[in-house]
XYZ file of C-alpha atoms in Angstrom:
692
model
C 96.613 5.753 -26.281
C 98.813 8.876 -26.449
C 98.699 11.481 -29.238
C 101.879 10.152 -30.901
C 100.552 6.560 -31.172
C 97.194 7.865 -32.448
C 98.975 9.703 -35.249
C 101.033 6.602 -36.152
C 97.860 4.512 -36.286
C 96.197 7.148 -38.480
C 99.131 7.288 -40.892
C 99.328 3.468 -41.014
C 95.648 3.158 -41.914
C 95.950 5.818 -44.619
C 98.946 4.024 -46.182
C 96.883 0.798 -46.323
C 93.973 2.758 -47.797
C 95.947 4.343 -50.638
C 99.028 2.200 -51.284
C 98.963 2.817 -55.037
C 98.856 6.589 -54.619
C 101.749 6.574 -52.134
C 103.881 4.484 -54.518
C 103.174 6.993 -57.298
C 104.212 9.874 -55.049
C 107.429 8.052 -54.066
C 108.278 7.525 -57.733
C 107.852 11.241 -58.439
C 109.937 12.120 -55.403
C 112.670 9.777 -56.654
C 112.578 11.313 -60.144
C 112.645 14.916 -58.950
C 114.900 14.588 -55.884
C 117.870 15.731 -57.911
C 116.365 19.200 -58.553
C 116.563 20.560 -54.960
C 120.110 19.184 -54.765
C 120.926 21.050 -57.968
C 119.485 24.276 -56.543
C 121.482 23.765 -53.333
C 124.651 23.201 -55.355
C 123.928 26.353 -57.353
C 123.449 28.358 -54.145
C 126.701 26.978 -52.689
C 128.566 27.856 -55.892
C 127.233 31.428 -55.893
C 128.077 31.904 -52.204
C 131.648 30.718 -52.859
C 131.863 33.087 -55.806
C 130.506 35.926 -53.663
C 133.396 35.631 -51.191
C 135.933 36.469 -53.912
C 134.006 39.292 -55.592
C 134.813 42.969 -54.899
C 132.119 45.612 -54.564
C 131.139 45.659 -58.223
C 128.208 45.253 -60.597
C 129.013 41.554 -60.828
C 128.599 41.243 -57.046
C 125.199 42.974 -57.241
C 124.077 40.512 -59.918
C 125.265 37.530 -57.838
C 123.381 38.764 -54.758
C 120.220 39.145 -56.847
C 120.657 35.595 -58.214
C 120.864 34.256 -54.656
C 117.727 36.188 -53.746
C 115.907 34.551 -56.664
C 117.057 31.029 -55.720
C 116.045 31.422 -52.047
C 112.671 32.881 -53.029
C 111.217 29.431 -53.628
C 111.704 28.216 -50.028
C 112.927 31.000 -47.739
C 111.514 34.489 -48.205
C 113.468 35.872 -45.257
C 116.848 34.902 -46.740
C 115.646 36.004 -50.188
C 114.865 39.455 -48.797
C 118.254 39.661 -46.999
C 120.203 39.030 -50.211
C 118.013 41.483 -52.128
C 118.645 44.173 -49.481
C 122.421 43.603 -49.770
C 122.147 43.874 -53.573
C 120.120 47.082 -53.260
C 122.604 48.701 -50.855
C 125.578 47.969 -53.120
C 123.676 48.959 -56.276
C 122.869 52.332 -54.656
C 126.591 52.883 -53.942
C 127.505 52.033 -57.543
C 124.462 53.830 -59.013
C 123.699 50.600 -60.900
C 120.080 51.199 -61.955
C 119.253 47.737 -63.312
C 120.666 46.140 -60.165
C 118.473 48.416 -58.023
C 115.362 47.657 -60.092
C 115.956 43.900 -59.826
C 116.542 44.056 -56.054
C 113.385 46.126 -55.480
C 111.405 43.580 -57.517
C 112.675 40.604 -55.438
C 112.010 42.541 -52.209
C 108.431 43.278 -53.288
C 107.803 39.553 -53.912
C 109.199 38.619 -50.484
C 107.230 41.345 -48.688
C 104.005 40.245 -50.401
C 104.598 36.624 -49.411
C 105.197 37.654 -45.780
C 101.902 39.580 -45.705
C 103.275 43.123 -45.855
C 101.311 44.330 -48.890
C 101.910 48.031 -48.245
C 105.700 47.611 -48.272
C 105.423 45.303 -51.296
C 103.555 48.011 -53.231
C 106.178 50.655 -52.454
C 109.075 48.382 -53.394
C 107.392 47.307 -56.614
C 106.668 50.944 -57.492
C 110.399 51.707 -57.230
C 111.185 48.677 -59.418
C 108.792 49.932 -62.130
C 110.170 53.504 -62.043
C 113.797 52.343 -62.283
C 113.145 49.696 -64.952
C 111.156 52.194 -67.043
C 113.975 54.750 -66.905
C 116.418 52.355 -68.625
C 113.828 50.358 -70.621
C 114.702 47.143 -68.755
C 111.565 45.459 -70.080
C 112.369 42.027 -68.632
C 112.176 43.466 -65.082
C 109.251 45.726 -66.008
C 107.138 42.752 -67.161
C 107.710 40.963 -63.827
C 107.064 44.114 -61.800
C 103.767 44.675 -63.650
C 102.813 41.128 -62.675
C 103.418 41.818 -58.951
C 101.593 45.159 -59.192
C 98.560 43.459 -60.765
C 98.582 40.765 -58.051
C 98.600 43.424 -55.309
C 95.806 45.345 -57.056
C 93.768 42.155 -57.176
C 94.273 41.586 -53.444
C 92.973 45.117 -52.833
C 89.823 44.342 -54.853
C 90.826 46.610 -57.762
C 89.887 44.053 -60.418
C 89.673 46.514 -63.321
C 93.050 48.082 -62.519
C 94.542 44.615 -62.038
C 93.253 43.454 -65.449
C 94.606 46.582 -67.167
C 98.035 46.054 -65.585
C 98.105 42.393 -66.663
C 97.203 43.425 -70.239
C 99.918 46.111 -70.212
C 102.473 43.535 -69.122
C 101.188 40.981 -71.667
C 101.502 43.509 -74.497
C 105.085 44.262 -73.451
C 105.867 40.529 -73.189
C 104.548 39.969 -76.734
C 106.711 42.838 -77.997
C 109.828 41.419 -76.303
C 108.997 37.745 -77.088
C 109.323 37.142 -73.340
C 108.103 33.558 -72.843
C 108.103 33.839 -69.042
C 105.957 36.966 -69.206
C 103.573 35.483 -71.786
C 103.121 32.409 -69.617
C 102.685 33.954 -66.155
C 100.539 36.889 -67.332
C 98.189 34.584 -69.278
C 97.904 32.504 -66.095
C 96.999 35.528 -64.011
C 94.440 36.692 -66.581
C 92.928 33.241 -66.177
C 92.761 33.940 -62.428
C 90.717 37.090 -63.130
C 88.127 35.084 -65.096
C 88.135 32.368 -62.443
C 87.373 34.974 -59.760
C 84.283 35.935 -61.824
C 83.262 32.238 -62.041
C 83.929 32.096 -65.791
C 85.825 28.820 -65.386
C 85.740 27.776 -69.042
C 87.387 31.047 -70.134
C 89.841 30.801 -67.253
C 90.926 27.291 -68.300
C 91.552 28.491 -71.874
C 94.049 31.078 -70.516
C 95.669 28.473 -68.255
C 96.146 26.140 -71.244
C 97.571 29.016 -73.316
C 100.044 29.714 -70.520
C 100.883 26.035 -70.156
C 101.851 25.749 -73.847
C 104.527 28.421 -73.378
C 105.589 27.030 -69.994
C 106.114 23.544 -71.457
C 108.227 24.987 -74.272
C 110.533 26.838 -71.871
C 110.289 24.136 -69.163
C 108.948 26.574 -66.562
C 107.758 24.005 -64.036
C 106.672 26.615 -61.472
C 104.164 28.068 -63.933
C 103.047 24.599 -65.039
C 102.378 23.798 -61.387
C 100.325 26.962 -60.967
C 98.340 26.324 -64.181
C 97.414 22.797 -63.141
C 96.560 24.024 -59.653
C 94.213 26.714 -61.023
C 92.577 24.291 -63.472
C 92.020 21.961 -60.519
C 90.475 24.824 -58.498
C 88.076 25.565 -61.378
C 86.937 21.927 -61.492
C 86.601 21.916 -57.682
C 84.340 24.961 -57.901
C 82.251 23.036 -60.470
C 82.161 20.082 -57.983
C 84.082 17.826 -60.397
C 86.181 16.208 -57.647
C 87.797 13.550 -59.872
C 89.285 16.070 -62.303
C 90.173 18.411 -59.455
C 92.178 15.626 -57.757
C 93.930 14.720 -61.033
C 95.065 18.294 -61.774
C 96.113 18.965 -58.150
C 98.300 15.832 -58.334
C 99.819 17.090 -61.607
C 100.478 20.471 -59.993
C 102.149 18.778 -57.029
C 104.490 16.831 -59.325
C 105.742 20.038 -60.953
C 106.127 21.775 -57.576
C 108.152 18.849 -56.255
C 110.304 19.070 -59.374
C 111.345 22.657 -58.570
C 111.392 22.142 -54.796
C 108.858 24.926 -54.172
C 107.733 24.424 -50.582
C 105.273 27.303 -50.607
C 103.632 26.084 -53.824
C 103.507 22.515 -52.503
C 101.886 23.805 -49.305
C 99.083 25.572 -51.191
C 98.434 22.449 -53.292
C 98.358 20.236 -50.181
C 95.783 22.567 -48.587
C 93.665 22.453 -51.745
C 93.905 18.647 -51.879
C 92.826 18.546 -48.239
C 89.628 20.402 -49.175
C 88.994 18.085 -52.144
C 89.491 14.933 -50.073
C 87.228 16.350 -47.396
C 84.511 17.033 -49.969
C 84.972 13.476 -51.298
C 84.567 12.039 -47.777
C 88.232 10.935 -47.495
C 88.811 12.483 -44.085
C 92.128 10.763 -43.282
C 93.738 11.941 -46.558
C 92.316 15.412 -45.935
C 93.978 15.579 -42.473
C 97.356 14.292 -43.750
C 97.472 16.846 -46.597
C 96.341 19.665 -44.306
C 99.069 18.896 -41.730
C 101.746 18.608 -44.452
C 100.623 21.962 -45.881
C 101.006 23.682 -42.507
C 104.517 22.206 -42.003
C 105.629 23.311 -45.519
C 104.355 26.862 -44.886
C 106.342 26.987 -41.635
C 109.507 25.929 -43.479
C 108.891 28.455 -46.275
C 108.425 31.329 -43.801
C 105.166 32.430 -45.464
C 103.080 33.799 -42.570
C 100.096 34.711 -44.702
C 100.067 31.246 -46.297
C 100.523 29.638 -42.876
C 97.394 31.334 -41.522
C 95.429 30.088 -44.544
C 96.759 26.507 -44.070
C 95.826 26.640 -40.372
C 92.329 27.873 -41.229
C 91.746 24.973 -43.671
C 93.093 22.396 -41.199
C 90.995 23.855 -38.363
C 87.894 23.547 -40.556
C 88.751 19.890 -41.300
C 89.319 19.139 -37.596
C 86.000 20.771 -36.793
C 84.145 18.750 -39.424
C 85.799 15.532 -38.124
C 84.756 16.448 -34.555
C 88.225 17.190 -33.131
C 87.558 20.493 -31.278
C 90.685 20.261 -29.127
C 92.902 20.317 -32.200
C 90.920 23.259 -33.574
C 91.536 25.237 -30.368
C 95.225 24.279 -30.249
C 95.749 25.444 -33.835
C 93.846 28.664 -33.136
C 96.188 29.414 -30.228
C 99.212 28.788 -32.479
C 97.754 31.140 -35.081
C 97.349 33.875 -32.449
C 101.153 33.891 -31.976
C 101.761 34.996 -35.578
C 98.779 37.329 -35.788
C 100.950 40.421 -35.396
C 103.161 39.393 -38.304
C 100.488 39.937 -40.953
C 98.521 43.041 -41.869
C 95.312 41.380 -43.054
C 92.383 40.955 -40.654
C 90.165 38.689 -42.815
C 91.837 35.310 -42.048
C 92.081 36.105 -38.304
C 88.322 36.767 -38.164
C 87.610 33.386 -39.806
C 89.830 31.661 -37.212
C 87.823 33.299 -34.382
C 84.605 31.913 -35.854
C 86.097 28.397 -36.049
C 87.405 28.682 -32.459
C 83.943 29.729 -31.244
C 82.390 26.681 -32.923
C 85.046 24.379 -31.395
C 84.366 25.666 -27.842
C 80.659 25.221 -28.457
C 81.304 21.570 -29.419
C 83.009 21.162 -26.031
C 80.007 22.795 -24.342
C 82.226 25.722 -23.261
C 79.480 28.156 -24.149
C 80.867 31.159 -22.268
C 84.166 30.987 -24.158
C 82.271 30.317 -27.391
C 80.091 33.360 -26.715
C 83.139 35.612 -26.074
C 84.808 34.468 -29.268
C 81.569 34.877 -31.221
C 81.198 38.439 -29.933
C 84.821 39.170 -30.857
C 84.199 37.614 -34.286
C 81.214 39.878 -35.028
C 82.950 42.970 -33.623
C 85.998 42.354 -35.814
C 83.796 41.582 -38.806
C 81.857 44.834 -38.302
C 85.141 46.671 -37.809
C 86.479 45.189 -41.022
C 83.311 46.138 -42.921
C 83.506 49.655 -41.503
C 87.167 49.849 -42.412
C 86.386 48.668 -45.936
C 83.640 51.256 -46.258
C 85.989 53.917 -44.863
C 88.704 52.881 -47.283
C 86.226 53.050 -50.167
C 85.107 56.513 -49.060
C 88.707 57.682 -48.705
C 89.486 56.271 -52.147
C 86.537 58.158 -53.646
C 87.560 61.347 -51.823
C 91.111 60.913 -53.052
C 89.893 60.461 -56.645
C 87.609 63.495 -56.308
C 90.401 65.687 -54.951
C 92.754 64.421 -57.647
C 90.255 65.154 -60.420
C 89.526 68.569 -58.891
C 93.232 69.363 -58.738
C 93.728 68.194 -62.316
C 90.881 70.439 -63.507
C 92.345 73.417 -61.623
C 95.757 72.671 -63.130
C 94.224 72.463 -66.603
C 92.424 75.802 -66.134
C 95.592 77.443 -64.813
C 97.636 75.945 -67.628
C 95.084 77.139 -70.204
C 95.168 80.692 -68.772
C 98.978 80.684 -68.817
C 99.017 79.402 -72.391
C 96.514 82.066 -73.438
C 98.590 84.843 -71.862
C 101.774 83.459 -73.378
C 100.063 83.285 -76.783
C 98.993 86.976 -76.542
C 102.545 88.044 -75.652
C 103.991 85.872 -78.403
C 101.535 87.257 -80.987
C 102.438 90.824 -80.023
C 106.142 90.023 -80.385
C 105.539 88.454 -83.779
C 103.467 91.447 -84.923
C 106.167 93.928 -83.851
C 108.858 91.869 -85.539
C 106.759 91.602 -88.708
C 106.187 95.400 -88.873
C 109.912 96.057 -88.484
C 110.669 93.440 -91.090
C 108.186 94.940 -93.582
C 109.666 98.413 -93.139
C 113.161 97.086 -93.683
C 112.090 95.055 -96.714
C 110.361 98.054 -98.343
C 113.547 100.100 -98.007
C 115.694 97.258 -99.252
C 113.404 96.557 -102.214
C 113.517 100.224 -103.283
C 117.309 100.225 -103.282
C 117.559 96.844 -104.973
C 114.968 97.859 -107.606
C 116.926 100.914 -108.570
C 120.199 98.966 -108.880
C 118.433 96.179 -110.780
C 117.014 98.654 -113.307
C 120.458 100.068 -114.081
C 121.993 96.596 -114.259
C 119.172 95.313 -116.470
C 119.656 98.105 -119.021
C 123.342 97.303 -119.221
C 122.779 93.533 -119.427
C 120.166 93.844 -122.199
C 122.713 95.413 -124.501
C 125.284 92.704 -123.761
C 122.639 89.988 -124.135
C 121.539 91.149 -127.568
C 125.114 90.864 -128.814
C 125.515 87.384 -127.327
C 122.204 86.202 -128.846
C 123.360 87.263 -132.302
C 126.673 85.424 -131.844
C 125.024 82.247 -130.494
C 122.411 82.218 -133.293
C 125.153 82.319 -135.927
C 127.092 79.549 -134.129
C 123.940 77.397 -133.814
C 123.148 77.641 -137.532
C 126.695 76.639 -138.402
C 126.603 73.737 -135.917
C 123.276 72.471 -137.280
C 124.658 72.487 -140.823
C 127.728 70.565 -139.691
C 125.529 68.061 -137.803
C 123.337 67.400 -140.871
C 126.423 66.837 -142.999
C 127.979 64.588 -140.301
C 124.813 62.467 -140.028
C 124.701 61.981 -143.803
C 128.359 60.932 -143.832
C 127.803 58.591 -140.858
C 124.830 56.977 -142.588
C 126.843 56.400 -145.759
C 129.727 55.020 -143.696
C 127.450 52.665 -141.777
C 125.955 51.353 -145.023
C 129.352 50.845 -146.685
C 130.885 49.383 -143.502
C 128.049 46.929 -143.062
C 128.356 45.828 -146.702
C 132.141 45.437 -146.439
C 131.851 43.548 -143.120
C 129.048 41.234 -144.218
C 130.804 40.173 -147.472
C 133.737 38.372 -145.716
C 131.259 36.844 -143.223
C 129.375 35.358 -146.187
C 132.622 33.949 -147.565
C 133.463 32.411 -144.185
C 130.052 30.723 -144.021
C 130.239 29.439 -147.603
C 133.719 27.982 -147.189
C 132.702 26.310 -143.914
C 129.916 24.551 -145.833
C 132.457 23.423 -148.468
C 134.734 22.070 -145.721
C 131.810 20.190 -144.168
C 131.187 18.508 -147.539
C 134.872 17.632 -148.031
C 135.718 16.329 -144.531
C 134.627 12.955 -143.212
C 132.623 13.540 -139.995
C 133.409 10.082 -138.658
C 137.173 10.629 -138.756
C 137.065 14.282 -137.718
C 134.131 14.700 -135.277
C 135.700 17.655 -133.420
C 136.209 19.516 -136.702
C 132.453 19.526 -137.319
C 131.836 20.884 -133.810
C 134.333 23.721 -134.418
C 132.847 24.503 -137.858
C 129.355 24.634 -136.334
C 130.596 27.162 -133.742
C 132.201 29.265 -136.523
C 128.940 29.188 -138.528
C 126.826 30.234 -135.529
C 129.278 33.020 -134.624
C 129.250 34.277 -138.230
C 125.458 34.325 -138.295
C 125.411 36.158 -134.955
C 127.915 38.716 -136.301
C 125.765 39.169 -139.414
C 122.687 39.809 -137.240
C 124.628 42.313 -135.120
C 125.742 44.248 -138.220
C 122.229 44.178 -139.680
C 120.564 45.330 -136.436
C 123.209 47.999 -135.809
C 122.656 49.379 -139.326
C 118.901 49.404 -138.731
C 119.379 51.228 -135.389
C 121.598 53.935 -136.936
C 119.176 54.453 -139.827
C 116.128 54.894 -137.586
C 116.907 58.515 -136.740
C 118.475 59.344 -140.117
C 115.655 58.236 -142.355
C 112.866 60.728 -142.897
C 109.908 58.434 -143.166
C 106.429 59.255 -144.315
C 103.574 58.655 -141.884
C 100.208 57.247 -143.005
C 97.154 55.757 -141.312
C 98.060 52.247 -140.142
C 95.495 49.642 -139.037
C 97.287 47.858 -136.197
C 94.996 44.806 -136.479
C 96.298 44.236 -140.031
C 99.882 44.701 -138.775
C 99.368 41.880 -136.215
C 97.823 39.627 -138.915
C 100.854 40.248 -141.169
C 103.225 39.388 -138.310
C 101.317 36.133 -137.659
C 101.729 35.235 -141.349
C 105.484 35.975 -141.302
C 106.213 33.955 -138.148
C 103.731 31.129 -138.830
C 106.500 28.505 -138.653
C 107.634 29.742 -135.221
C 104.052 29.849 -133.911
C 103.415 26.232 -134.992
C 106.759 24.965 -133.716
C 106.283 26.570 -130.274
C 102.473 26.054 -130.241
C 102.254 29.782 -129.442
C 99.120 31.945 -129.634
C 98.583 35.671 -130.157
C 95.400 37.192 -128.712
C 94.123 40.747 -129.241
C 92.025 41.561 -126.159
C 90.571 44.819 -127.532
C 90.271 45.718 -131.221
C 93.324 47.899 -131.942
C 93.004 51.432 -133.368
C 94.198 52.951 -136.648
C 97.028 55.406 -135.990
C 99.266 57.769 -138.042
C 102.675 56.063 -138.265
C 105.188 54.394 -140.569
C 103.944 50.821 -141.317
C 107.442 49.296 -141.535
C 108.521 50.644 -138.157
C 105.261 49.716 -136.421
C 105.591 46.235 -137.944
C 109.183 46.001 -136.590
C 108.071 47.217 -133.135
C 105.291 44.654 -132.621
C 107.265 41.839 -134.291
C 110.224 42.366 -131.924
C 108.014 42.297 -128.812
C 105.997 39.250 -129.963
C 109.109 37.256 -130.978
C 110.795 38.078 -127.653
C 107.711 36.862 -125.761
C 107.849 33.557 -127.656
C 111.642 33.185 -127.649
C 112.218 33.835 -123.915
C 109.507 31.406 -122.848
C 109.773 27.957 -121.303
C 106.051 27.171 -121.018
C 104.499 24.428 -123.151
C 102.226 26.961 -124.869
C 103.582 30.532 -125.065
C 100.770 33.106 -124.976
C 100.960 36.698 -126.229
C 98.146 39.090 -125.259
C 97.904 42.545 -126.872
C 95.682 45.305 -125.473
C 95.372 49.076 -125.430
C 93.496 51.931 -123.819
C 92.623 55.351 -125.219
C 93.312 58.577 -123.290
C 92.775 62.199 -124.266
C 96.324 62.749 -125.486
C 97.805 59.320 -126.325
C 97.237 55.610 -126.870
C 98.722 53.204 -124.310
C 99.525 49.707 -125.620
C 100.553 46.560 -123.747
C 102.131 43.318 -124.972
C 101.972 40.618 -122.305
C 103.650 37.192 -122.329
C 103.884 34.186 -119.993
C 107.644 33.840 -120.413
C 110.612 33.635 -118.041
C 110.176 37.190 -116.727
C 112.773 39.836 -115.831
C 114.265 40.699 -112.436
C 113.341 44.179 -111.208
C 116.934 45.474 -111.208
C 117.148 44.910 -115.009
C 113.926 46.744 -115.990
C 115.953 49.709 -117.310
C 119.059 47.853 -118.476
C 117.230 45.761 -121.099
C 116.614 48.855 -123.284
C 120.349 49.591 -123.602
C 122.239 48.593 -126.790
C 123.784 45.104 -126.858
C 122.475 44.285 -123.343
C 121.475 40.644 -122.932
C 120.176 38.968 -119.761
C 120.027 35.396 -121.100
C 122.741 32.960 -122.215
C 123.491 33.320 -125.960
C 123.780 29.519 -126.297
C 120.231 29.169 -124.952
C 118.606 32.193 -126.642
C 119.849 33.772 -129.899
C 119.798 37.527 -130.466
C 121.902 40.657 -130.908
C 120.723 42.625 -127.863
C 119.427 45.467 -130.067
C 115.759 44.510 -130.469
C 114.406 46.413 -127.446
C 116.756 49.350 -128.159
C 115.187 49.636 -131.636
C 111.695 49.402 -130.125
C 112.377 52.156 -127.618
C 113.846 54.396 -130.352
C 110.800 53.883 -132.582
C 108.464 54.811 -129.703
C 110.605 57.843 -128.830
C 110.347 59.099 -132.425
C 106.548 58.734 -132.195
C 106.517 61.014 -129.137
C 105.902 58.243 -126.604
C 107.695 56.281 -123.893
C 108.269 52.592 -123.177
C 108.626 50.535 -119.956
C 108.232 47.014 -118.609
C 106.510 45.407 -115.605
C 107.746 41.936 -114.764
C 108.770 39.421 -112.103
C 111.191 36.585 -112.688
C 109.252 33.415 -113.479
C 105.909 35.255 -113.920
C 106.098 36.662 -117.461
C 106.516 40.278 -118.663
C 104.241 43.086 -119.851
C 105.768 45.750 -122.120
C 103.900 49.068 -122.144
C 104.372 51.921 -124.616
C 102.511 55.080 -125.540
C 102.026 56.749 -128.918
C 100.919 60.372 -129.124
C 97.694 61.087 -131.006
């Protein structure tokens, strides 16, 4: 039976073995087949667009888009478009275009095994992106840098770079960055065998990836979760998550990603004893890597397949694959996978009893392994030497800089001292001259000032006399005016009552509504006149102060407003026994009564509560009257103390708008001040001070 018929027989037996699984795969392929077609259509559209674009920024952006689209399946073409974008961006000095192109080139170089070139390209991307704060590119470049650092064994540096990128992604709300960087942090924990912690980061990444429908990242997360379960020898869960990863990779048409998953599945099936499935997945992985142009990934796929062939006793296939791998050896810079292939080849020749060839390969394997170990040790030594020289140079620079700063400081101090001495000499001379002129001017001004003081004193006495007389006249006028204004208001109210008795309400319902409005308006006008008169008389009356027990004042107020308290179910509580102070009883009574009535009036709670408290300081008493009423917006905390200012609807709450103005004037005359602290809907607290 030839090789072709053997393969057909193998495939046929595997299909019979796992019919259900094949049907599931076909269903997923059917569901996701449209995605690669969509990508192809997008590429075709961009290439058509590119033909009509001049050498411009837009052309650079289109070339970079093509590089991104090809990156999933063809790194060579991806790199070609990125190089074109870079060349044009350099001509146009388009910094963001250059940064983007360098980033795509670094990804392609890394995938093709050229880590040194990838590092240089990524370094340029970071420098350019940082210069213009292009944080979207910077986040992605940090990710590539951290990956390269991890490949070089610099785990600490890699972790720090991931965290730097993650912090920037959080600042920019960059979902892609949050997802991919969390995934890679999971990889760090997985590499240290902390699989539980690693899976928590993969799940965190997956949450973001699902939200933004980033299927590439979802594929990677499921793949890494599967790897963690494989390392814990949980083959069932490993198979499940590798299958999930494969579905997402098929959805985005990522050949390279699919190849890695196929290789991993091959190892799982091999561990589970399913050799035929292991071989099929291994061969498919190698073919996908060839199509993707990923040389480094291809070597890894070949190594896994060679190991499977060896374990299934197929040494000829192991040798054939090893010979194929030798053809691409020069295309990658890493020696590790090549050494592993030599070991597998040696074992295959030994299985065929070709011991001389096996011996030669085994010798070559150990020589290369020793060479690699020596090279690693040399690299470590060179790295330490480099760090030592760098630290030494930094110390020398710091010492030199310190000496330069010290010398500069001495020179600067000398300059300052010389300038100061010259300045002092000049100031002394100037002050002498100015002093002399000031003395002469002062003598002259004193004489003029004495005359002006005499004139102003005479004018002030005359003005004070006129002001006293004017205040007395104003007080008399206010009293007479209020009496003359209130008399016709009384007549209006009385005649309205007579009309209400004479008119039939049933026949004239609107008339009663109008008369009620007139009555309320008359009463409001009467209150305005009364309160205005009280306000004008506050500063004109010379009142006698006596010792006033504020506790008795509050009791008297409770007696006066008993009806209101019962109707509203309101309570007044004195938190601390109030002091006895020198004041006018009537005005203190008016002050507290106004504040208490306001707290009850402007209150929509079922039980209005008034709480009165005070504290004693060295120079004054500070009182507070707190309510649980409707509260006052912050912007009106000053306005409410102005005359006639009302914040509430007159139809809902009666009042003249002078109550708080009177309160503030009373406090001012007692040598204190008044203010309010309040939030709308959370009550108000009125504070005021009275001097001792």
